[in-house]
Each structure stands twice: as C-alpha cells, then as structure tokens.
Amino acid sequence: MFTKLLLLFTIVPLIEIYVLIKVGQHFGALDTIMLVLFTGLFGAWMARSQGLIVLKNIQTDLHSGQLPTESLTDGLIVLIGGVLLITPGLITDCTGLLLLFPQSRRAFRKFITSQFKKYIAKNNVYTNIHFDDLD
C-alpha cells in the first residue's frame, strides 16, 4: 500500500506538471492559468450543487424507509471528485469533473459497487472497530 501511495504522490504530480508545461507552451501561460482557474471554479460549483442533490436523495431515501446505498455511493464519488478538483492540474480537474456529472457517475458507481462485492465475496473486508470503545 505504501508503494502505491508513493507512486501516486510522485507520478501524478509529475504528469500534471508535464501536461501544464505542454498546454502552457501551446496556449500560453496566462491562458493555461485561466483554464486551471476556470476548471477549479466550475468544479467547485458542480461539487456543491451535486453534493446538495446527493444529500437530498439520501434524505428522500431515509424518509421513505429505504437504505440510501446508491446515494451514499454517489456521495463518496462526489467527495472524491471534489478532492481531485482541489489539487491543481488539468488531468485531476478533468477526472474530478467526470466524477461530478450524474451520467458518468453512474458508471463509476457500478464499478465501485462491483469492487465492493468482490471484496465482500473474498472476505477481504475488515474493520478495526471495537464496540466497547464506543461507550
């Protein structure tokens, strides 16, 4: 796990810097900065609006007596999309925006759900919660 995180925190920023340099060479520094700012602002607006929609869906599910499983998964995806938008760069911004649109979020939800089901089927889901500690 440490190796994966190390690669994630070193390779992704290097790729982002490379892309920003190439886009800056093609469009110019000011246009590149404006593009990053625009994607960040648009992404923040999208994250807020989609987060509120997800919250409303969770409340609707709970009021109707249903477990909000899809809505909670959507909430996780919107949170991940928001975090990606916070990090500067075009690749992470585009990925974060993809996670915020409901149409593309549906595909990510299917993928995440299938991964959860695989982990559960293999009994690879562990918790470290001790209920005695919660009192």
CSV table of C-alpha atoms in Angstrom, one decimal:
chain,number,residue,atom,x,y,z
A,1,MET,CA,0.0,0.0,0.0
A,2,PHE,CA,2.8,2.4,0.8
A,3,THR,CA,4.4,1.8,-2.6
A,4,LYS,CA,1.1,2.6,-4.4
A,5,LEU,CA,0.7,5.8,-2.4
A,6,LEU,CA,4.3,6.8,-3.0
A,7,LEU,CA,3.8,6.3,-6.7
A,8,LEU,CA,0.5,8.1,-6.7
A,9,PHE,CA,2.0,11.1,-4.9
A,10,THR,CA,5.1,11.3,-7.1
A,11,ILE,CA,4.0,10.2,-10.6
A,12,VAL,CA,0.6,12.1,-10.7
A,13,PRO,CA,2.2,15.5,-9.9
A,14,LEU,CA,5.0,14.9,-12.4
A,15,ILE,CA,2.4,14.1,-15.1
A,16,GLU,CA,0.4,17.1,-14.1
A,17,ILE,CA,3.5,19.4,-14.4
A,18,TYR,CA,4.3,17.9,-17.8
A,19,VAL,CA,0.8,18.5,-19.1
A,20,LEU,CA,0.7,22.0,-17.7
A,21,ILE,CA,4.0,22.8,-19.4
A,22,LYS,CA,2.9,21.4,-22.7
A,23,VAL,CA,-0.5,23.2,-22.6
A,24,GLY,CA,1.3,26.4,-21.5
A,25,GLN,CA,3.7,26.1,-24.5
A,26,HIS,CA,0.7,25.7,-26.8
A,27,PHE,CA,-1.8,28.2,-25.5
A,28,GLY,CA,0.5,30.5,-23.3
A,29,ALA,CA,0.9,30.8,-19.6
A,30,LEU,CA,-1.9,33.2,-18.9
A,31,ASP,CA,-4.5,31.1,-20.8
A,32,THR,CA,-3.3,27.9,-19.1
A,33,ILE,CA,-3.6,29.6,-15.7
A,34,MET,CA,-7.1,30.9,-16.6
A,35,LEU,CA,-8.1,27.4,-17.7
A,36,VAL,CA,-7.0,25.8,-14.4
A,37,LEU,CA,-8.8,28.6,-12.5
A,38,PHE,CA,-12.0,28.1,-14.6
A,39,THR,CA,-12.0,24.3,-14.1
A,40,GLY,CA,-11.5,24.8,-10.4
A,41,LEU,CA,-14.3,27.3,-10.0
A,42,PHE,CA,-16.7,25.4,-12.3
A,43,GLY,CA,-15.7,22.2,-10.4
A,44,ALA,CA,-16.4,23.8,-7.0
A,45,TRP,CA,-19.8,25.0,-8.2
A,46,MET,CA,-20.6,21.5,-9.6
A,47,ALA,CA,-19.3,19.8,-6.4
A,48,ARG,CA,-21.6,22.0,-4.3
A,49,SER,CA,-24.7,21.5,-6.4
A,50,GLN,CA,-24.2,17.8,-6.9
A,51,GLY,CA,-23.4,17.4,-3.2
A,52,LEU,CA,-26.7,19.1,-2.3
A,53,ILE,CA,-28.6,16.8,-4.7
A,54,VAL,CA,-27.0,13.7,-3.2
A,55,LEU,CA,-27.8,14.9,0.3
A,56,LYS,CA,-31.5,15.5,-0.8
A,57,ASN,CA,-31.5,12.0,-2.3
A,58,ILE,CA,-30.2,10.5,0.9
A,59,GLN,CA,-32.9,12.3,2.9
A,60,THR,CA,-35.6,11.2,0.5
A,61,ASP,CA,-34.4,7.5,0.8
A,62,LEU,CA,-34.4,7.7,4.6
A,63,HIS,CA,-37.8,9.3,4.8
A,64,SER,CA,-39.2,6.6,2.6
A,65,GLY,CA,-37.7,3.9,4.8
A,66,GLN,CA,-35.0,2.7,2.3
A,67,LEU,CA,-31.3,2.4,2.8
A,68,PRO,CA,-29.6,5.1,0.8
A,69,THR,CA,-26.9,2.8,-0.6
A,70,GLU,CA,-26.8,4.3,-4.1
A,71,SER,CA,-27.0,7.8,-2.7
A,72,LEU,CA,-24.2,7.2,-0.2
A,73,THR,CA,-22.0,5.7,-3.0
A,74,ASP,CA,-22.8,8.8,-5.1
A,75,GLY,CA,-21.8,11.0,-2.1
A,76,LEU,CA,-18.4,9.1,-1.9
A,77,ILE,CA,-17.9,9.7,-5.7
A,78,VAL,CA,-18.8,13.4,-5.4
A,79,LEU,CA,-16.4,13.7,-2.5
A,80,ILE,CA,-13.6,12.1,-4.5
A,81,GLY,CA,-14.4,14.4,-7.4
A,82,GLY,CA,-14.2,17.4,-5.1
A,83,VAL,CA,-10.9,16.4,-3.7
A,84,LEU,CA,-9.5,15.9,-7.2
A,85,LEU,CA,-10.7,19.4,-8.1
A,86,ILE,CA,-8.8,20.9,-5.2
A,87,THR,CA,-5.5,19.5,-6.5
A,88,PRO,CA,-4.1,21.8,-9.2
A,89,GLY,CA,-3.7,20.3,-12.6
A,90,LEU,CA,-5.7,19.6,-15.7
A,91,ILE,CA,-5.8,15.8,-15.5
A,92,THR,CA,-7.1,15.7,-12.0
A,93,ASP,CA,-9.6,18.5,-12.8
A,94,CYS,CA,-11.0,16.6,-15.8
A,95,THR,CA,-11.2,13.4,-13.7
A,96,GLY,CA,-12.9,15.3,-10.9
A,97,LEU,CA,-15.4,16.9,-13.2
A,98,LEU,CA,-16.2,13.5,-14.7
A,99,LEU,CA,-17.0,12.2,-11.3
A,100,LEU,CA,-19.4,15.1,-10.7
A,101,PHE,CA,-21.6,14.6,-13.7
A,102,PRO,CA,-24.5,12.2,-12.9
A,103,GLN,CA,-24.3,10.4,-16.2
A,104,SER,CA,-20.6,9.5,-15.8
A,105,ARG,CA,-21.0,9.0,-12.1
A,106,ARG,CA,-23.4,6.1,-12.8
A,107,ALA,CA,-20.6,4.2,-14.5
A,108,PHE,CA,-18.2,4.9,-11.6
A,109,ARG,CA,-20.9,3.8,-9.1
A,110,LYS,CA,-21.3,0.4,-11.0
A,111,PHE,CA,-17.5,-0.1,-10.9
A,112,ILE,CA,-17.2,0.8,-7.2
A,113,THR,CA,-20.2,-1.4,-6.3
A,114,SER,CA,-18.7,-4.4,-8.2
A,115,GLN,CA,-15.4,-3.8,-6.4
A,116,PHE,CA,-17.2,-3.8,-3.0
A,117,LYS,CA,-19.0,-7.0,-3.9
A,118,LYS,CA,-15.7,-8.7,-4.9
A,119,TYR,CA,-14.0,-7.7,-1.6
A,120,ILE,CA,-17.0,-9.0,0.4
A,121,ALA,CA,-17.2,-12.2,-1.6
A,122,LYS,CA,-13.5,-12.9,-0.9
A,123,ASN,CA,-13.9,-11.9,2.8
A,124,ASN,CA,-11.3,-9.2,2.4
A,125,VAL,CA,-13.3,-6.6,4.2
A,126,TYR,CA,-12.0,-6.0,7.8
A,127,THR,CA,-12.9,-3.5,10.4
A,128,ASN,CA,-11.0,-2.4,13.4
A,129,ILE,CA,-14.0,-1.1,15.3
A,130,HIS,CA,-14.2,-2.3,18.9
A,131,PHE,CA,-17.7,-1.6,20.1
A,132,ASP,CA,-16.5,-1.5,23.7
A,133,ASP,CA,-14.5,1.7,22.8
A,134,LEU,CA,-17.6,3.5,21.6
A,135,ASP,CA,-19.2,3.9,25.0
